[in-house]
mmCIF file of C-alpha atoms in Angstrom:
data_model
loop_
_atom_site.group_PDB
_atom_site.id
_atom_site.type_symbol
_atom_site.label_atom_id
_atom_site.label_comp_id
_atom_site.label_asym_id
_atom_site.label_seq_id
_atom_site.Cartn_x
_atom_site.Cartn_y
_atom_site.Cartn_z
ATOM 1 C CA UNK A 130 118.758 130.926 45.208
ATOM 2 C CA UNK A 131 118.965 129.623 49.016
ATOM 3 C CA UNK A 132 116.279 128.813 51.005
ATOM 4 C CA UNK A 133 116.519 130.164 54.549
ATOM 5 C CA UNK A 134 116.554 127.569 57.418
ATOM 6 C CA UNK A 135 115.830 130.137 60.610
ATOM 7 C CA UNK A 136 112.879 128.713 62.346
ATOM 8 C CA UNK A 137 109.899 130.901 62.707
ATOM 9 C CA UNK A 138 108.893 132.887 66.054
ATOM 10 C CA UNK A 139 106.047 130.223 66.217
ATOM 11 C CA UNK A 140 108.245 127.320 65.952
ATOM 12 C CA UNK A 141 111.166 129.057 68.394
ATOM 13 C CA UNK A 142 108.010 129.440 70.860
ATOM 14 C CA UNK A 143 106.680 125.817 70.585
ATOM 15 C CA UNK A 144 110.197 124.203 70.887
ATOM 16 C CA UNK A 145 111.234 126.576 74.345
ATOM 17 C CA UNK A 146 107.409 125.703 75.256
ATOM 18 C CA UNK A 147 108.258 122.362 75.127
ATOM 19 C CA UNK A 148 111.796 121.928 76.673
ATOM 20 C CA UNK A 149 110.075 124.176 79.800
ATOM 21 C CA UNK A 150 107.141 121.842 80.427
ATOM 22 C CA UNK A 151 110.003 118.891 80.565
ATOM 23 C CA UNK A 152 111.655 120.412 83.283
ATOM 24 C CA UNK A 153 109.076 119.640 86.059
ATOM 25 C CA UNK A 154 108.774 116.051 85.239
ATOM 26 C CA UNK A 155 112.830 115.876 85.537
ATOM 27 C CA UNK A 156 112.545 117.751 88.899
ATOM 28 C CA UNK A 157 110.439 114.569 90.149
ATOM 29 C CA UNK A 158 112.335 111.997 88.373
ATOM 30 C CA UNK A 159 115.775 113.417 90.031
ATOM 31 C CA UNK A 160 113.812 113.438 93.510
ATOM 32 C CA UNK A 161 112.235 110.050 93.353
ATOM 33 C CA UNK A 162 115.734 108.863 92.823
ATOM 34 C CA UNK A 163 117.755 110.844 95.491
ATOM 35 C CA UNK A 164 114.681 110.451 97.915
ATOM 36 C CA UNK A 165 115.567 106.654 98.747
ATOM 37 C CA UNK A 166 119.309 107.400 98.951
ATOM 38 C CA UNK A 167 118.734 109.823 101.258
ATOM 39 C CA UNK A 168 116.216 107.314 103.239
ATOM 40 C CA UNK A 169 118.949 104.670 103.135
ATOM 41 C CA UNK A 170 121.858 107.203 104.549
ATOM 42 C CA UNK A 171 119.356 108.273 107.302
ATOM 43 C CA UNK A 172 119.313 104.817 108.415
ATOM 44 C CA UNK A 173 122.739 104.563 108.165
ATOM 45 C CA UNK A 174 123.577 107.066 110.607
ATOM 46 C CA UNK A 175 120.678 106.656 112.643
ATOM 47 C CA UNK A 176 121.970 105.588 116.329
ATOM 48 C CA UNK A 177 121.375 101.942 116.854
ATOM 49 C CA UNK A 178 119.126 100.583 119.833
ATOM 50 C CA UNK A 179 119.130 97.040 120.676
ATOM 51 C CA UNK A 180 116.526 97.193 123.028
ATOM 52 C CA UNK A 181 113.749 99.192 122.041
ATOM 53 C CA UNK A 182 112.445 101.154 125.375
ATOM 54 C CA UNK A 183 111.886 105.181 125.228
ATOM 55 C CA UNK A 184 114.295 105.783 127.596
ATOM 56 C CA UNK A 185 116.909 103.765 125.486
ATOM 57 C CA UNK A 186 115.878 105.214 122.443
ATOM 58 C CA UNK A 187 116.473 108.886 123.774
ATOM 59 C CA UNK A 188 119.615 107.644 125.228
ATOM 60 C CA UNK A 189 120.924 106.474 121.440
ATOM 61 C CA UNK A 190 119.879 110.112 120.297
ATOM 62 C CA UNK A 191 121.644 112.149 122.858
ATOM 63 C CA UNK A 192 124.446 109.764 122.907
ATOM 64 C CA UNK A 193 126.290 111.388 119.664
ATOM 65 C CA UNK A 194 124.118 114.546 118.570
ATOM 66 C CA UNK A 195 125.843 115.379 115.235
ATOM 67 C CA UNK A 196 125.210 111.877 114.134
ATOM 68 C CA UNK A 197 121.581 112.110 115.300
ATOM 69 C CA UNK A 198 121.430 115.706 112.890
ATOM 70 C CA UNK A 199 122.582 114.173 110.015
ATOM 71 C CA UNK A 200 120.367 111.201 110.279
ATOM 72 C CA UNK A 201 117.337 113.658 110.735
ATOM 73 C CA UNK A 202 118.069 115.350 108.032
ATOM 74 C CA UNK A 203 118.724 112.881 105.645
ATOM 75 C CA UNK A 204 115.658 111.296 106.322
ATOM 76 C CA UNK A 205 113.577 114.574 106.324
ATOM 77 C CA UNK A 206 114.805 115.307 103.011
ATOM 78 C CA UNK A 207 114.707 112.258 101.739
ATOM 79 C CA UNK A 208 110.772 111.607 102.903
ATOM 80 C CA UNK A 209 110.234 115.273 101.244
ATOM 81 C CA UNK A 210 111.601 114.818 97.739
ATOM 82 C CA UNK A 211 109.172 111.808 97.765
ATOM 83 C CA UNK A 212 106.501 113.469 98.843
ATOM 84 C CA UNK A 213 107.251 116.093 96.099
ATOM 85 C CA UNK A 214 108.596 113.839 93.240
ATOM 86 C CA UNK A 215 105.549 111.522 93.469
ATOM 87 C CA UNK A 216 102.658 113.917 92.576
ATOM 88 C CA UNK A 217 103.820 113.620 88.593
ATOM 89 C CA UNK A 218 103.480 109.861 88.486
ATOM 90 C CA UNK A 219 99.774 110.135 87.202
ATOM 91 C CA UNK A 220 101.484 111.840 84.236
ATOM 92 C CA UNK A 221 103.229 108.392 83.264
ATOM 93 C CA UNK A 222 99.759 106.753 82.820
ATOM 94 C CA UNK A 223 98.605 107.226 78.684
ATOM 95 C CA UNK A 224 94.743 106.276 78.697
ATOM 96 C CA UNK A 225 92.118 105.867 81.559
ATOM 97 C CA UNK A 226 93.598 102.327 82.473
ATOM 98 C CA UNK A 227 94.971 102.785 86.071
ATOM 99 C CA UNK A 228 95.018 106.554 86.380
ATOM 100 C CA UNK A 229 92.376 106.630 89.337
ATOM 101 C CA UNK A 230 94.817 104.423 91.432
ATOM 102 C CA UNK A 231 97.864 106.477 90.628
ATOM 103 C CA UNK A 232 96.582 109.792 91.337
ATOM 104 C CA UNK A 233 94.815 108.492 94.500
ATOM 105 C CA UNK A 234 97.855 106.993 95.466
ATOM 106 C CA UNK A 235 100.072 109.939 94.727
ATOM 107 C CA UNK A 236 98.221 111.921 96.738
ATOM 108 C CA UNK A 237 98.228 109.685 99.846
ATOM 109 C CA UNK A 238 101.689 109.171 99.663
ATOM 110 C CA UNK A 239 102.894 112.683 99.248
ATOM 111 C CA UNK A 240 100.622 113.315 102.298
ATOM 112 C CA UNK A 241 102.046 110.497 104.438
ATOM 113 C CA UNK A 242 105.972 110.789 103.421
ATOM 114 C CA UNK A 243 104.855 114.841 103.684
ATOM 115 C CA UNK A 244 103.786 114.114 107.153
ATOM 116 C CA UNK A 245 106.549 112.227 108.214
ATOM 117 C CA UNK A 246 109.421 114.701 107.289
ATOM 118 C CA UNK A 247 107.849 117.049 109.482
ATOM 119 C CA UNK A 248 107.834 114.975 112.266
ATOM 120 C CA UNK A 249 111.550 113.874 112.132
ATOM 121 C CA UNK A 250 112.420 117.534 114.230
ATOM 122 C CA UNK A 251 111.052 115.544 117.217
ATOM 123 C CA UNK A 252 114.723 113.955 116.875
ATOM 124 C CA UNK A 253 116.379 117.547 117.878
ATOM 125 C CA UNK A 254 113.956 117.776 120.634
ATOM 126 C CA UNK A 255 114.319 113.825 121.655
ATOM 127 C CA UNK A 256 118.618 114.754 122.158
ATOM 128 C CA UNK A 257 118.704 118.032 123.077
ATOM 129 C CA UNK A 258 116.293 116.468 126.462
ATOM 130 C CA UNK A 259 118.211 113.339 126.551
ATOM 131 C CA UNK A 260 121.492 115.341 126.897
ATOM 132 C CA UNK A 261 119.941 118.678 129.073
ATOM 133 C CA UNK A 262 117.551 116.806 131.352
ATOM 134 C CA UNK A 263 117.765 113.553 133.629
ATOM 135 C CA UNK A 264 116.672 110.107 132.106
ATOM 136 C CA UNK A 265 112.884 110.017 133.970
ATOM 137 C CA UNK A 266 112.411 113.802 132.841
ATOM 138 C CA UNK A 267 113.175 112.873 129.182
ATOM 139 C CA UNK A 268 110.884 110.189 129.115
ATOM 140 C CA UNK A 269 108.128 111.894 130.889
ATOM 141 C CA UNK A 270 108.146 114.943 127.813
ATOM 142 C CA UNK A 271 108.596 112.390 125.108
ATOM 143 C CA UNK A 272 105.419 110.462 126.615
ATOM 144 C CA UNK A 273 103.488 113.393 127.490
ATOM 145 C CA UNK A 274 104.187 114.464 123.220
ATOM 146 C CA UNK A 275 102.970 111.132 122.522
ATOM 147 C CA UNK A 276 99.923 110.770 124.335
ATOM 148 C CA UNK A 277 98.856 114.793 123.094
ATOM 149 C CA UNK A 278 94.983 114.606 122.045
ATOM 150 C CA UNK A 279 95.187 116.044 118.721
ATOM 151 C CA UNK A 280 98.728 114.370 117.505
ATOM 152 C CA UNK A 281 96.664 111.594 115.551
ATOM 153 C CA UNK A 282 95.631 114.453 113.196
ATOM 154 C CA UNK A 283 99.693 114.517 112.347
ATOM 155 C CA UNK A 284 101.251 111.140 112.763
ATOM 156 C CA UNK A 285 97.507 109.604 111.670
ATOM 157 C CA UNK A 286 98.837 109.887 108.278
ATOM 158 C CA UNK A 287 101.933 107.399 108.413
ATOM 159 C CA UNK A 288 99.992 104.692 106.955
ATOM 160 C CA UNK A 289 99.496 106.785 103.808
ATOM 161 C CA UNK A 290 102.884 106.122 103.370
ATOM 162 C CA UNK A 291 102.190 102.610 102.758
ATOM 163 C CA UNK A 292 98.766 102.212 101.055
ATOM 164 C CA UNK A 293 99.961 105.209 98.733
ATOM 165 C CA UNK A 294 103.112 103.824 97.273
ATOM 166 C CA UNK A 295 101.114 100.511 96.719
ATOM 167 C CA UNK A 296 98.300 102.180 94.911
ATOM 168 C CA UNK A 297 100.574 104.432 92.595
ATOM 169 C CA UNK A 298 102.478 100.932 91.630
ATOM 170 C CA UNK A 299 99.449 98.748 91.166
ATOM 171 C CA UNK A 300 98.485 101.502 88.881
ATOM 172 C CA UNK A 301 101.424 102.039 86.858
ATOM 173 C CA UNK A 302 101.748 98.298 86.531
ATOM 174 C CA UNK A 303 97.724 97.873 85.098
ATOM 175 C CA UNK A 304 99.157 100.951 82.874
ATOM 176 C CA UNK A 305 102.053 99.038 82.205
ATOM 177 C CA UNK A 306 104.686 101.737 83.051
ATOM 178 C CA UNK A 307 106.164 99.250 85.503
ATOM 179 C CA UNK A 308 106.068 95.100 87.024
ATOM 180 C CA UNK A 309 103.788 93.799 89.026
ATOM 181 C CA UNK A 310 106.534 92.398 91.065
ATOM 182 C CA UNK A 311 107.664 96.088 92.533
ATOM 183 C CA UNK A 312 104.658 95.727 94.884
ATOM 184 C CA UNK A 313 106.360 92.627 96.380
ATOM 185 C CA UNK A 314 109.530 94.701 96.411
ATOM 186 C CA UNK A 315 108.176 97.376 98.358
ATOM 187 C CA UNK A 316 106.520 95.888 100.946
ATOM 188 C CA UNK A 317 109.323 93.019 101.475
ATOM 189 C CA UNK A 318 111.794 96.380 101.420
ATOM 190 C CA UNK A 319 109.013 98.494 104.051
ATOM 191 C CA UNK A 320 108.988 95.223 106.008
ATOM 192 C CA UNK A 321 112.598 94.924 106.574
ATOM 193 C CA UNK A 322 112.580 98.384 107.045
ATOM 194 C CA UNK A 323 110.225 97.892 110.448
ATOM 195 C CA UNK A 324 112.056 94.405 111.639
ATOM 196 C CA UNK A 325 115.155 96.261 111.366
ATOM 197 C CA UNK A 326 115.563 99.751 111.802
ATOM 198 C CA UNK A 327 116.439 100.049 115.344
ATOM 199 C CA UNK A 328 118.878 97.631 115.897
ATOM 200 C CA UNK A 329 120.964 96.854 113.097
ATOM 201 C CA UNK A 330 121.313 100.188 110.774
ATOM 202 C CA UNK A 331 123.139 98.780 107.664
ATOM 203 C CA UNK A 332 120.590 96.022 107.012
ATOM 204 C CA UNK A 333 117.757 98.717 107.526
ATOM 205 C CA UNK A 334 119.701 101.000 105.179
ATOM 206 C CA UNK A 335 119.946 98.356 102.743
ATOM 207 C CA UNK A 336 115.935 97.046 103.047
ATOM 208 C CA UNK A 337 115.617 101.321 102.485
ATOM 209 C CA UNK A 338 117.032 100.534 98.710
ATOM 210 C CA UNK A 339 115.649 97.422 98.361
ATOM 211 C CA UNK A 340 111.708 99.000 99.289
ATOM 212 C CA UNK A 341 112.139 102.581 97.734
ATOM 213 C CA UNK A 342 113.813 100.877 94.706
ATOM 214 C CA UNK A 343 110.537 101.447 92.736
ATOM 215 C CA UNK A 344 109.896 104.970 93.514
ATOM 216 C CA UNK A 345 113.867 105.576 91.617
ATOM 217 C CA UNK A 346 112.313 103.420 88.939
ATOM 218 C CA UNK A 347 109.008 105.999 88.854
ATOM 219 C CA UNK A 348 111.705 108.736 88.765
ATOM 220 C CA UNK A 349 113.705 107.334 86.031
ATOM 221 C CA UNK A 350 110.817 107.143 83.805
ATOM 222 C CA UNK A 351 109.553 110.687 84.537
ATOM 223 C CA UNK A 352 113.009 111.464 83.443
ATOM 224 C CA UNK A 353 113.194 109.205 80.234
ATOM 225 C CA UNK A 354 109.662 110.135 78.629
ATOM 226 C CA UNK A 355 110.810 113.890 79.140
ATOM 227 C CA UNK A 356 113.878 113.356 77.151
ATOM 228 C CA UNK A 357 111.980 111.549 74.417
ATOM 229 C CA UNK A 358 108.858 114.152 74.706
ATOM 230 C CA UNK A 359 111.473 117.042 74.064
#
């Protein structure tokens, strides 16, 4: 007599059950991770400035426009699939003990990095007037975009970007899913970032990886408990 091995209907259900639900934490993990490369490669080939004026800075755009396009859209995509990716850290937090702070702080980030990938088309608009119009002309539209009443309501949101990410990492770190010390990496990274990113693109790509470091490290556990859960 043999004894048959073929899992039930039930268990075939519960196993594909499972392996689905894994997928979506995966998704994040992968975009956590390529969302700071892509950061890092937008700053790359962003055009450098030295001296930060508007004039000077739609100069630098217009001044090679397929560099400018690839720099815009590595950095929309790479603000995106953070945006995304960071709405399933709350499901890296077992217990009550820092879930409030991660979910509050996924949500402001994806708002602010959501917020900020949508603004990166002002680069097409910033080159296409810097190479169709006069100097004076290009500055006056860029100011007049800046100064628009209701624009707040969109660009308002940028420091989301910064209280977000520090929220979602206090609270994995009081969870114990990551270090206390990626808070000092981020905003020493987000720093460098600011100091940097106009005038010397490697060293702002590099302070890119250095700050988004710990949203790859969100991503790579999202992608290691899903392996282990299935």
């Amino acid at each position: 007599m043999t004894t048959s091995t073929i899992p039930t209907t039930d268990e075939t259900v519960v196993k594909t059950a499972g392996r689905t639900r894994s997928v979506m934490p995966v998704a994040a993990g992968l975009a956590l991770v390529a969302g700071p490369l892509l950061w890092s490669a937008g700053m790359f080939t962003s055009p450098p400035t030295e001296v930060f004026t508007d004039a000077n800075y739609i100069a630098s755009l217009a001044k090679d426009s397929t560099l400018t396009q690839v720099s815009a859209l590595c950095l929309h995509y790479g603000n995106l699939l953070i945006a995304l990716g960071i709405l399933a850290a709350p499901g890296l937090v077992r217990g009550a003990r820092g879930l409030k702070m991660v979910i509050a702080g996924s949500l402001a980030t994806a708002l602010g990095f959501a917020n900020v990938s949508g603004m990166i088309l002002s680069d097409w608009w910033n080159y296409s007037t810097g190479t169709q119009l006069n100097s004076e002309q290009a500055v006056e539209i860029f100011r007049t975009v800046k100064e628009s009443s209701m624009l707040w309501m969109w660009d308002g949101t940028e420091p989301f970007a910064l209280v977000g990410p520090l929220l979602v990492f206090a609270g994995l770190a009081r969870a114990g899913v990551l270090r206390w010390w990626t808070m000092a990496l981020f905003v020493g990274g987000f720093v460098g970032l600011m100091a940097l990113g106009s005038a010397a693109p490697l060293l702002a790509a590099v302070a890119v990886l250095v700050g988004f470091g710990p949203f790859a490290m969100v991503g790579l556990r999202l992608i290691q408990r899903s392996r282990i859960a299935s």
